[in-house]
Amino acid sequence: MSENLNNQNTPNNPEEVTGDEVKRDFQGLIGSVKTFLRELLDIRKNTDQEATKEAIVADIAFKGHTSWILICSIFIASIGLNANSTAVVIGAMLISPLMGPILGIGMSLAINDIDTLRRSLKNFTVMVVLSVLTAYLFFALFPLRDESSELLARTAPDIRDVLIAFFGGLALVIARAKKGTIASVIFGVAIATALMPPLCTVGFGLAIGNYDYAWGAMYLFSINTIFIALATFLVLKLLRFPMVRYVNSQRRRLIGRVASLFAILVMIPASITFWDTLQESLFKQQAQRFIEDKVEPYQFEGSGRFMEDFTDIEFNEGENPIIELVFMGNEIVPDNVIATWNNQKNDEGFNRLKDAELRIIQGAKNEELDQLKYVDQLYETQKTELLDKDARIKLLEEELSRLGRLSIPFEDVSVEAKTNYENLESIGFSPTVKTDFKKLDTISVFEVKWKRDAKRVKVVEDAKKLHQWLKLRLKDSTIQLKEIVQD
């Protein structure tokens, strides 16, 4: 009887017991992971709400020292952009006080503090106007106004700038809210989000009358401003900062919806710009692959050469893209090979190249091409094969003797020279390679022959004037003049 009871209490299927144990262990693991992640990512425990609010409110003020700091930072940023100096621009970002009112706007919206919002908006507006005005005056009065890469980089924002501003704003507010503010994070966000350079670029665009530059830069600044403020709003809501006024839930929802709608509206143009940039990048990648797979394997029988460094890939929105390939040397690419390339760019693997125009520029056919560039490229590609200085000199002399006459408008120069100097009987030109066995120099040499009956004093005077005129006419101070002595 007892044996039957024992048998009834003994599990018939050991696998069910094992399954229950595994399930309990898995649930315990999930619980441990949740606890770990909660402790890892929770920022509420180490948040000092009062100190955070006081620090943000203190940075909103704009008067006295702050106004002069802003003016100085604008001048520094403008000079850095003008000189295309990244280091100087970064320095201007670090000392700019523009971040204070932006955080004030985000915080006041999060806690419904209308007075702080008004003060933040007023100071922010004054800062922006003063910054643009200062930059405008600098670029309008300063004689050098080149369109540097640092300036142009701030004229076409896209979705990546939105992400930088948003996550930079998150990092900044989280660092501000932590007990013992992380200064390095604040400096890093100031550099990453770059509030100052776009305002300087706005002033530059207005100074030179290029309103597309001004609009693009102001749009970038608006993106940075709005998404830093939005990040501040979201973080302070997450940290449950106490509401100051207008605590009814309907008003809070309204503010949240307005902030979200505004952020979406700002993202739309940036997303369009990013899409255009993405399409251009994909086109260029496919064009480069087409060149590597189809063009570069072509073998010349003679002295022809594909100049890879001179390849120009242009993606024009609304127009047919262009792939420009340059070939140099005496040998030309046959028309049937070019036709094959045109057919191959329509293959399935190159679907983005179907509407692209394939331009083939061949040095043997095109006299307008700067063929001296070919000599430089030829030397760079073959210098490892040249064993001594004599071989290098010989190579360059041969190439220059064949191509050098195309490097200047000789026909025009000779006509002008004959018009200005009546005693001039003939003029010739040839590029000459010289070396002091340390470096190679290519100089232009003009050979002139004067009429027999010309007075020697007049010839000497004309030769001097002709030499100076050739230097100015061709913008080359190394030009030498050689007189052919009459037999």
Short mmCIF file of C-alpha atoms in Angstrom, two decimals:
data_model
loop_
_atom_site.label_atom_id
_atom_site.label_comp_id
_atom_site.label_asym_id
_atom_site.label_seq_id
_atom_site.Cartn_x
_atom_site.Cartn_y
_atom_site.Cartn_z
CA MET A 1 0.00 0.00 0.00
CA SER A 2 2.81 2.41 0.95
CA GLU A 3 4.71 1.47 -2.21
CA ASN A 4 1.72 2.48 -4.34
CA LEU A 5 1.54 5.85 -2.59
CA ASN A 6 5.23 6.39 -3.13
CA ASN A 7 4.89 5.49 -6.78
CA GLN A 8 1.99 7.93 -7.17
CA ASN A 9 4.06 10.79 -5.67
CA THR A 10 7.04 10.09 -7.91
CA PRO A 11 6.98 12.15 -11.17
CA ASN A 12 6.44 10.00 -14.24
CA ASN A 13 8.11 12.55 -16.63
CA PRO A 14 11.48 13.92 -15.43
CA GLU A 15 11.66 16.26 -18.46
CA GLU A 16 8.72 18.34 -17.11
CA VAL A 17 10.65 19.01 -13.91
CA THR A 18 13.72 20.03 -15.90
CA GLY A 19 11.61 22.39 -18.08
CA ASP A 20 10.16 24.13 -15.04
CA GLU A 21 13.58 24.64 -13.56
CA VAL A 22 14.94 26.09 -16.81
CA LYS A 23 11.94 28.44 -17.01
CA ARG A 24 12.51 29.64 -13.46
CA ASP A 25 16.22 30.15 -14.13
CA PHE A 26 15.47 32.10 -17.32
CA GLN A 27 13.00 34.34 -15.53
CA GLY A 28 15.58 34.94 -12.82
CA LEU A 29 18.18 35.87 -15.47
CA ILE A 30 15.77 38.32 -17.13
CA GLY A 31 15.05 39.89 -13.75
CA SER A 32 18.76 40.26 -13.03
CA VAL A 33 19.38 41.87 -16.43
CA LYS A 34 16.50 44.31 -15.89
CA THR A 35 17.87 45.24 -12.47
CA PHE A 36 21.36 45.73 -13.91
CA LEU A 37 20.14 47.90 -16.76
CA ARG A 38 17.94 49.95 -14.44
CA GLU A 39 20.89 50.67 -12.18
CA LEU A 40 23.16 51.31 -15.18
CA LEU A 41 20.90 53.74 -17.02
CA ASP A 42 18.89 55.38 -14.25
CA ILE A 43 19.93 59.03 -13.87
CA ARG A 44 17.26 60.14 -11.43
CA LYS A 45 19.06 59.09 -8.27
CA ASN A 46 22.14 61.19 -8.95
CA THR A 47 20.25 64.29 -10.17
CA ASP A 48 20.42 67.61 -8.32
CA GLN A 49 17.28 69.40 -9.51
CA GLU A 50 17.76 72.65 -7.64
CA ALA A 51 21.41 73.04 -8.62
CA THR A 52 20.54 72.25 -12.25
CA LYS A 53 17.81 74.91 -12.36
CA GLU A 54 20.05 77.49 -10.72
CA ALA A 55 22.92 76.80 -13.14
CA ILE A 56 20.69 77.06 -16.23
CA VAL A 57 18.98 80.25 -14.99
CA ALA A 58 22.37 81.82 -14.17
CA ASP A 59 23.57 81.25 -17.78
CA ILE A 60 20.51 82.95 -19.31
CA ALA A 61 21.58 86.45 -18.36
CA PHE A 62 23.06 88.54 -21.16
CA LYS A 63 24.68 91.78 -20.11
CA GLY A 64 28.03 93.21 -19.16
CA HIS A 65 30.73 90.58 -19.33
CA THR A 66 28.58 88.10 -21.25
CA SER A 67 27.88 90.54 -24.09
CA TRP A 68 31.58 91.29 -24.56
CA ILE A 69 32.46 87.59 -24.43
CA LEU A 70 29.90 87.00 -27.19
CA ILE A 71 31.31 89.80 -29.37
CA CYS A 72 34.86 88.52 -28.92
CA SER A 73 33.84 84.94 -29.73
CA ILE A 74 32.06 86.13 -32.89
CA PHE A 75 35.18 87.96 -34.06
CA ILE A 76 37.34 84.91 -33.30
CA ALA A 77 34.97 82.59 -35.15
CA SER A 78 34.76 84.96 -38.13
CA ILE A 79 38.55 85.20 -38.36
CA GLY A 80 38.87 81.43 -38.05
CA LEU A 81 36.30 80.84 -40.80
CA ASN A 82 37.97 83.46 -43.00
CA ALA A 83 41.39 81.86 -42.48
CA ASN A 84 39.91 78.35 -42.79
CA SER A 85 41.38 77.46 -39.38
CA THR A 86 39.51 74.68 -37.60
CA ALA A 87 41.42 75.21 -34.35
CA VAL A 88 40.43 78.88 -34.14
CA VAL A 89 36.78 78.07 -34.86
CA ILE A 90 36.78 75.45 -32.09
CA GLY A 91 38.19 78.02 -29.68
CA ALA A 92 35.35 80.41 -30.53
CA MET A 93 32.79 77.66 -29.89
CA LEU A 94 34.19 77.00 -26.42
CA ILE A 95 33.93 80.60 -25.21
CA SER A 96 30.55 81.39 -26.77
CA PRO A 97 27.74 82.01 -24.21
CA LEU A 98 24.94 81.17 -26.68
CA MET A 99 24.11 77.84 -25.07
CA GLY A 100 22.67 79.44 -21.89
CA PRO A 101 19.42 80.92 -23.30
CA ILE A 102 18.78 77.77 -25.39
CA LEU A 103 18.86 75.57 -22.27
CA GLY A 104 16.70 78.18 -20.56
CA ILE A 105 14.07 77.86 -23.29
CA GLY A 106 14.00 74.07 -23.01
CA MET A 107 13.84 74.12 -19.21
CA SER A 108 11.11 76.80 -19.02
CA LEU A 109 8.95 74.81 -21.45
CA ALA A 110 9.49 71.63 -19.42
CA ILE A 111 8.45 73.20 -16.11
CA ASN A 112 6.01 75.79 -17.52
CA ASP A 113 7.97 78.74 -16.17
CA ILE A 114 6.63 81.55 -18.38
CA ASP A 115 8.81 84.28 -16.86
CA THR A 116 12.01 82.31 -17.52
CA LEU A 117 10.80 81.52 -21.04
CA ARG A 118 10.27 85.20 -21.83
CA ARG A 119 13.67 86.13 -20.45
CA SER A 120 15.36 83.29 -22.36
CA LEU A 121 13.70 84.23 -25.66
CA LYS A 122 14.56 87.92 -25.23
CA ASN A 123 18.22 87.27 -24.44
CA PHE A 124 18.45 84.64 -27.16
CA THR A 125 17.07 87.05 -29.78
CA VAL A 126 19.46 89.81 -28.72
CA MET A 127 22.40 87.39 -28.85
CA VAL A 128 21.51 86.19 -32.36
CA VAL A 129 21.01 89.70 -33.76
CA LEU A 130 24.24 90.94 -32.19
CA SER A 131 26.16 87.92 -33.47
CA VAL A 132 24.93 88.27 -37.05
CA LEU A 133 25.52 92.04 -37.02
CA THR A 134 29.07 91.64 -35.70
CA ALA A 135 29.90 88.96 -38.29
CA TYR A 136 28.33 91.06 -41.07
CA LEU A 137 30.45 94.10 -40.15
CA PHE A 138 33.61 91.99 -40.00
CA PHE A 139 33.15 90.42 -43.43
CA ALA A 140 31.84 93.65 -44.99
CA LEU A 141 34.89 95.66 -43.85
CA PHE A 142 37.61 93.01 -43.95
CA PRO A 143 39.34 92.94 -47.38
CA LEU A 144 39.75 89.13 -47.54
CA ARG A 145 36.46 87.32 -48.04
CA ASP A 146 37.34 83.94 -49.53
CA GLU A 147 34.74 81.18 -49.49
CA SER A 148 36.69 78.77 -47.29
CA SER A 149 35.70 75.14 -46.72
CA GLU A 150 34.90 75.96 -43.08
CA LEU A 151 32.34 78.53 -44.27
CA LEU A 152 30.81 76.35 -46.97
CA ALA A 153 30.45 73.43 -44.53
CA ARG A 154 27.78 75.44 -42.69
CA THR A 155 25.54 76.20 -45.68
CA ALA A 156 23.87 72.83 -46.43
CA PRO A 157 22.62 71.04 -43.28
CA ASP A 158 20.92 67.64 -43.42
CA ILE A 159 19.45 65.02 -41.08
CA ARG A 160 22.87 64.25 -39.61
CA ASP A 161 23.02 67.77 -38.18
CA VAL A 162 19.63 67.10 -36.56
CA LEU A 163 20.97 63.96 -34.88
CA ILE A 164 24.14 65.73 -33.73
CA ALA A 165 22.13 68.58 -32.19
CA PHE A 166 19.62 66.25 -30.50
CA PHE A 167 22.09 63.79 -28.99
CA GLY A 168 24.48 66.61 -28.16
CA GLY A 169 21.64 68.35 -26.33
CA LEU A 170 20.83 65.14 -24.45
CA ALA A 171 24.44 64.76 -23.34
CA LEU A 172 24.59 68.41 -22.28
CA VAL A 173 21.43 68.36 -20.15
CA ILE A 174 22.30 65.02 -18.56
CA ALA A 175 25.74 66.40 -17.65
CA ARG A 176 24.13 69.57 -16.27
CA ALA A 177 21.69 67.56 -14.15
CA LYS A 178 24.34 65.34 -12.57
CA LYS A 179 25.61 66.16 -9.12
CA GLY A 180 29.01 67.60 -9.92
CA THR A 181 28.64 68.79 -13.52
CA ILE A 182 30.86 67.06 -16.10
CA ALA A 183 32.68 70.01 -17.66
CA SER A 184 34.26 67.98 -20.48
CA VAL A 185 30.82 67.01 -21.75
CA ILE A 186 29.73 70.66 -21.87
CA PHE A 187 32.85 71.59 -23.85
CA GLY A 188 32.37 68.64 -26.20
CA VAL A 189 28.76 69.55 -26.92
CA ALA A 190 29.77 73.16 -27.59
CA ILE A 191 32.18 71.92 -30.27
CA ALA A 192 29.91 69.25 -31.76
CA THR A 193 26.76 71.36 -32.11
CA ALA A 194 28.64 74.45 -33.37
CA LEU A 195 26.29 77.33 -32.64
CA MET A 196 28.72 80.14 -33.38
CA PRO A 197 30.06 79.28 -36.89
CA PRO A 198 26.60 79.19 -38.56
CA LEU A 199 25.82 82.69 -37.28
CA CYS A 200 29.16 83.92 -38.63
CA THR A 201 28.32 82.31 -41.97
CA VAL A 202 24.98 84.13 -41.97
CA GLY A 203 26.88 87.41 -41.60
CA PHE A 204 29.27 86.34 -44.37
CA GLY A 205 26.41 85.51 -46.74
CA LEU A 206 24.76 88.88 -46.10
CA ALA A 207 28.08 90.73 -46.53
CA ILE A 208 28.77 89.23 -49.97
CA GLY A 209 25.12 89.27 -51.06
CA ASN A 210 24.79 85.47 -51.25
CA TYR A 211 21.48 84.88 -49.51
CA ASP A 212 21.55 81.13 -50.17
CA TYR A 213 24.58 80.89 -47.89
CA ALA A 214 22.85 83.04 -45.27
CA TRP A 215 19.66 80.99 -45.41
CA GLY A 216 21.46 77.63 -45.23
CA ALA A 217 23.57 78.73 -42.27
CA MET A 218 20.58 80.17 -40.41
CA TYR A 219 18.73 76.92 -41.01
CA LEU A 220 21.63 74.97 -39.48
CA PHE A 221 21.63 77.30 -36.49
CA SER A 222 17.85 76.82 -36.12
CA ILE A 223 18.30 73.04 -36.18
CA ASN A 224 20.92 73.19 -33.44
CA THR A 225 18.83 75.56 -31.33
CA ILE A 226 15.54 73.69 -31.60
CA PHE A 227 16.88 70.21 -30.99
CA ILE A 228 19.09 71.24 -28.08
CA ALA A 229 16.02 72.88 -26.52
CA LEU A 230 13.91 69.80 -27.34
CA ALA A 231 16.48 67.50 -25.73
CA THR A 232 16.45 69.70 -22.63
CA PHE A 233 12.65 69.57 -22.55
CA LEU A 234 12.55 65.76 -22.79
CA VAL A 235 15.30 65.09 -20.23
CA LEU A 236 13.81 67.41 -17.62
CA LYS A 237 10.40 65.80 -18.18
CA LEU A 238 11.98 62.38 -17.72
CA LEU A 239 13.66 63.54 -14.51
CA ARG A 240 10.29 64.89 -13.32
CA PHE A 241 11.40 68.38 -12.49
CA PRO A 242 8.62 70.04 -10.50
CA MET A 243 6.24 72.29 -12.41
CA VAL A 244 6.48 75.95 -11.45
CA ARG A 245 3.22 77.29 -12.83
CA TYR A 246 0.21 76.27 -14.92
CA VAL A 247 0.24 72.75 -13.61
CA ASN A 248 -2.94 71.63 -15.38
CA SER A 249 -2.34 68.57 -17.54
CA GLN A 250 -4.06 70.05 -20.61
CA ARG A 251 -1.53 72.87 -20.86
CA ARG A 252 1.38 70.47 -20.39
CA ARG A 253 0.11 68.27 -23.22
CA LEU A 254 -0.34 71.31 -25.47
CA ILE A 255 3.25 72.46 -24.91
CA GLY A 256 4.55 68.97 -25.56
CA ARG A 257 2.59 68.68 -28.82
CA VAL A 258 3.72 72.11 -30.04
CA ALA A 259 7.37 71.28 -29.30
CA SER A 260 7.08 67.93 -31.13
CA LEU A 261 5.33 69.49 -34.15
CA PHE A 262 7.93 72.23 -34.40
CA ALA A 263 10.73 69.66 -34.28
CA ILE A 264 9.10 67.59 -37.05
CA LEU A 265 8.66 70.67 -39.29
CA VAL A 266 12.34 71.53 -38.88
CA MET A 267 13.37 67.96 -39.65
CA ILE A 268 11.55 67.83 -43.01
CA PRO A 269 13.94 70.08 -45.04
CA ALA A 270 16.94 68.49 -43.32
CA SER A 271 15.65 65.04 -44.26
CA ILE A 272 15.24 66.14 -47.88
CA THR A 273 18.81 67.47 -47.93
CA PHE A 274 20.07 64.22 -46.41
CA TRP A 275 18.20 62.23 -49.06
CA ASP A 276 19.85 64.27 -51.82
CA THR A 277 23.25 63.79 -50.19
CA LEU A 278 22.62 60.05 -49.91
CA GLN A 279 21.69 59.80 -53.58
CA GLU A 280 24.84 61.68 -54.57
CA SER A 281 27.00 59.43 -52.40
CA LEU A 282 25.46 56.25 -53.84
CA PHE A 283 25.91 57.56 -57.40
CA LYS A 284 29.59 58.39 -56.81
CA GLN A 285 30.22 54.99 -55.22
CA GLN A 286 28.69 53.22 -58.22
CA ALA A 287 30.56 55.47 -60.67
CA GLN A 288 33.85 54.72 -58.92
CA ARG A 289 33.13 50.99 -59.06
CA PHE A 290 32.31 51.29 -62.78
CA ILE A 291 35.65 53.00 -63.41
CA GLU A 292 37.55 50.36 -61.42
CA ASP A 293 35.78 47.40 -63.08
CA LYS A 294 35.41 48.61 -66.68
CA VAL A 295 37.76 51.50 -67.45
CA GLU A 296 40.96 50.85 -65.51
CA PRO A 297 41.50 47.29 -66.90
CA TYR A 298 41.76 48.70 -70.46
CA GLN A 299 45.29 48.20 -71.80
CA PHE A 300 46.97 50.68 -74.16
CA GLU A 301 49.34 49.34 -76.80
CA GLY A 302 51.47 52.49 -76.89
CA SER A 303 52.06 55.50 -74.63
CA GLY A 304 48.45 56.15 -73.66
CA ARG A 305 47.59 56.46 -70.00
CA PHE A 306 44.39 56.77 -67.93
CA MET A 307 44.77 59.71 -65.51
CA GLU A 308 42.86 58.44 -62.51
CA ASP A 309 43.52 61.53 -60.37
CA PHE A 310 41.86 63.78 -62.97
CA THR A 311 38.55 61.88 -62.91
CA ASP A 312 35.62 64.22 -62.26
CA ILE A 313 32.28 62.81 -61.08
CA GLU A 314 29.49 65.38 -60.91
CA PHE A 315 26.02 64.69 -59.52
CA ASN A 316 23.74 67.57 -60.51
CA GLU A 317 20.26 67.55 -59.00
CA GLY A 318 17.68 67.92 -61.76
CA GLU A 319 20.28 67.42 -64.51
CA ASN A 320 22.08 64.45 -65.99
CA PRO A 321 25.12 63.44 -63.90
CA ILE A 322 28.55 63.56 -65.53
CA ILE A 323 31.46 61.13 -65.39
CA GLU A 324 34.53 62.77 -66.92
CA LEU A 325 37.54 60.58 -67.68
CA VAL A 326 40.92 61.91 -68.82
CA PHE A 327 43.39 60.00 -71.00
CA MET A 328 46.82 61.33 -72.01
CA GLY A 329 49.56 60.41 -74.41
CA ASN A 330 49.84 59.87 -78.17
CA GLU A 331 47.49 56.90 -78.24
CA ILE A 332 43.72 57.50 -78.12
CA VAL A 333 40.92 55.26 -76.90
CA PRO A 334 39.06 53.84 -79.93
CA ASP A 335 35.42 54.86 -80.47
CA ASN A 336 34.21 51.26 -80.23
CA VAL A 337 35.75 50.94 -76.74
CA ILE A 338 34.01 54.15 -75.62
CA ALA A 339 30.75 52.82 -77.05
CA THR A 340 31.25 49.61 -75.06
CA TRP A 341 31.73 51.61 -71.86
CA ASN A 342 28.53 53.54 -72.57
CA ASN A 343 26.66 50.25 -72.94
CA GLN A 344 28.24 48.75 -69.82
CA LYS A 345 27.16 51.65 -67.61
CA ASN A 346 23.59 50.61 -68.38
CA ASP A 347 24.15 47.12 -66.95
CA GLU A 348 22.13 45.93 -63.99
CA GLY A 349 24.94 46.51 -61.51
CA PHE A 350 25.15 50.19 -62.46
CA ASN A 351 21.48 51.19 -62.41
CA ARG A 352 22.27 54.68 -61.07
CA LEU A 353 24.51 55.46 -64.04
CA LYS A 354 21.92 54.99 -66.80
CA ASP A 355 21.26 58.71 -67.24
CA ALA A 356 24.88 59.74 -66.65
CA GLU A 357 26.87 61.36 -69.44
CA LEU A 358 30.25 59.67 -70.00
CA ARG A 359 32.74 62.29 -71.15
CA ILE A 360 36.08 61.11 -72.52
CA ILE A 361 38.82 63.75 -72.70
CA GLN A 362 41.89 62.64 -74.61
CA GLY A 363 45.08 64.69 -74.54
CA ALA A 364 46.00 63.78 -78.09
CA LYS A 365 42.76 65.38 -79.29
CA ASN A 366 42.30 68.22 -76.81
CA GLU A 367 44.75 71.12 -77.04
CA GLU A 368 42.97 73.10 -74.32
CA LEU A 369 43.85 70.57 -71.62
CA ASP A 370 46.65 71.59 -69.28
CA GLN A 371 49.10 68.97 -70.42
CA LEU A 372 51.86 69.98 -68.04
CA LYS A 373 49.74 68.30 -65.34
CA TYR A 374 50.29 65.11 -67.29
CA VAL A 375 54.03 65.48 -66.92
CA ASP A 376 53.75 65.81 -63.14
CA GLN A 377 51.43 62.82 -62.94
CA LEU A 378 53.64 60.80 -65.24
CA TYR A 379 56.67 61.49 -63.08
CA GLU A 380 54.82 60.58 -59.86
CA THR A 381 53.59 57.27 -61.27
CA GLN A 382 56.96 56.27 -62.72
CA LYS A 383 59.47 57.70 -60.25
CA THR A 384 59.97 54.35 -58.49
CA GLU A 385 61.11 52.93 -61.82
CA LEU A 386 63.60 55.70 -62.51
CA LEU A 387 66.99 54.71 -61.15
CA ASP A 388 68.93 57.97 -61.30
CA LYS A 389 68.65 61.70 -61.88
CA ASP A 390 69.66 61.43 -65.52
CA ALA A 391 66.73 59.16 -66.28
CA ARG A 392 64.31 61.59 -64.58
CA ILE A 393 65.73 64.53 -66.53
CA LYS A 394 65.54 62.64 -69.81
CA LEU A 395 61.93 61.64 -69.23
CA LEU A 396 60.83 65.16 -68.40
CA GLU A 397 62.77 66.68 -71.31
CA GLU A 398 61.09 64.31 -73.75
CA GLU A 399 57.62 64.98 -72.41
CA LEU A 400 58.10 68.73 -72.20
CA SER A 401 59.54 68.98 -75.70
CA ARG A 402 56.37 67.36 -77.02
CA LEU A 403 53.77 68.98 -74.78
CA GLY A 404 55.32 72.25 -73.59
CA ARG A 405 54.33 74.31 -76.62
CA LEU A 406 50.68 73.83 -75.69
CA SER A 407 51.10 75.27 -72.19
CA ILE A 408 51.04 78.95 -73.22
CA PRO A 409 49.07 80.93 -75.81
CA PHE A 410 52.18 81.29 -77.97
CA GLU A 411 50.38 82.52 -81.09
CA ASP A 412 48.73 85.41 -79.21
CA VAL A 413 51.95 86.30 -77.38
CA SER A 414 53.99 86.37 -80.61
CA VAL A 415 51.46 88.64 -82.38
CA GLU A 416 51.39 91.07 -79.44
CA ALA A 417 55.19 91.08 -79.22
CA LYS A 418 55.56 91.86 -82.94
CA THR A 419 53.05 94.71 -82.61
CA ASN A 420 54.91 96.28 -79.69
CA TYR A 421 58.49 95.82 -80.91
CA GLU A 422 59.06 96.75 -84.54
CA ASN A 423 62.70 95.59 -84.56
CA LEU A 424 61.68 92.03 -83.61
CA GLU A 425 62.34 89.65 -86.50
CA SER A 426 61.40 86.31 -84.90
CA ILE A 427 60.50 84.80 -81.50
CA GLY A 428 60.52 81.22 -80.29
CA PHE A 429 59.54 79.39 -77.13
CA SER A 430 60.63 76.19 -75.42
CA PRO A 431 60.36 74.84 -71.86
CA THR A 432 63.69 73.82 -70.37
CA VAL A 433 64.39 71.47 -67.49
CA LYS A 434 67.26 72.43 -65.19
CA THR A 435 68.67 70.72 -62.13
CA ASP A 436 71.22 71.46 -59.45
CA PHE A 437 71.13 67.72 -58.61
CA LYS A 438 68.93 68.47 -55.62
CA LYS A 439 65.68 69.36 -57.36
CA LEU A 440 64.25 69.74 -60.84
CA ASP A 441 63.03 73.10 -62.16
CA THR A 442 61.12 73.72 -65.37
CA ILE A 443 61.59 77.21 -66.84
CA SER A 444 60.23 78.92 -69.94
CA VAL A 445 62.85 80.22 -72.39
CA PHE A 446 62.03 82.67 -75.19
CA GLU A 447 64.49 82.99 -78.05
CA VAL A 448 64.35 86.30 -79.94
CA LYS A 449 66.07 87.49 -83.10
CA TRP A 450 66.33 91.21 -83.89
CA LYS A 451 66.61 92.86 -87.29
CA ARG A 452 70.15 93.39 -88.60
CA ASP A 453 69.72 97.11 -89.16
CA ALA A 454 68.41 97.80 -85.62
CA LYS A 455 70.62 99.96 -83.45
CA ARG A 456 72.30 98.06 -80.63
CA VAL A 457 71.22 100.53 -77.95
CA LYS A 458 67.61 100.19 -79.10
CA VAL A 459 67.88 96.38 -79.16
CA VAL A 460 69.18 96.25 -75.57
CA GLU A 461 66.41 98.55 -74.38
CA ASP A 462 63.68 96.60 -76.25
CA ALA A 463 65.02 93.26 -74.99
CA LYS A 464 64.78 94.46 -71.40
CA LYS A 465 61.23 95.74 -71.90
CA LEU A 466 60.20 92.56 -73.75
CA HIS A 467 61.55 90.40 -70.93
CA GLN A 468 59.56 92.32 -68.31
CA TRP A 469 56.45 92.28 -70.51
CA LEU A 470 56.62 88.50 -70.96
CA LYS A 471 56.85 87.99 -67.19
CA LEU A 472 53.75 90.12 -66.62
CA ARG A 473 51.85 88.78 -69.64
CA LEU A 474 52.34 85.13 -68.68
CA LYS A 475 52.47 85.70 -64.90
CA ASP A 476 55.74 83.80 -64.61
CA SER A 477 58.73 85.48 -62.97
CA THR A 478 61.08 82.64 -64.01
CA ILE A 479 60.85 83.34 -67.74
CA GLN A 480 64.23 83.77 -69.42
CA LEU A 481 64.97 85.68 -72.62
CA LYS A 482 67.70 84.43 -74.94
CA GLU A 483 68.92 86.48 -77.91
CA ILE A 484 69.89 84.70 -81.12
CA VAL A 485 73.09 86.27 -82.45
CA GLN A 486 73.02 87.15 -86.13
CA ASP A 487 75.52 85.24 -88.31
#
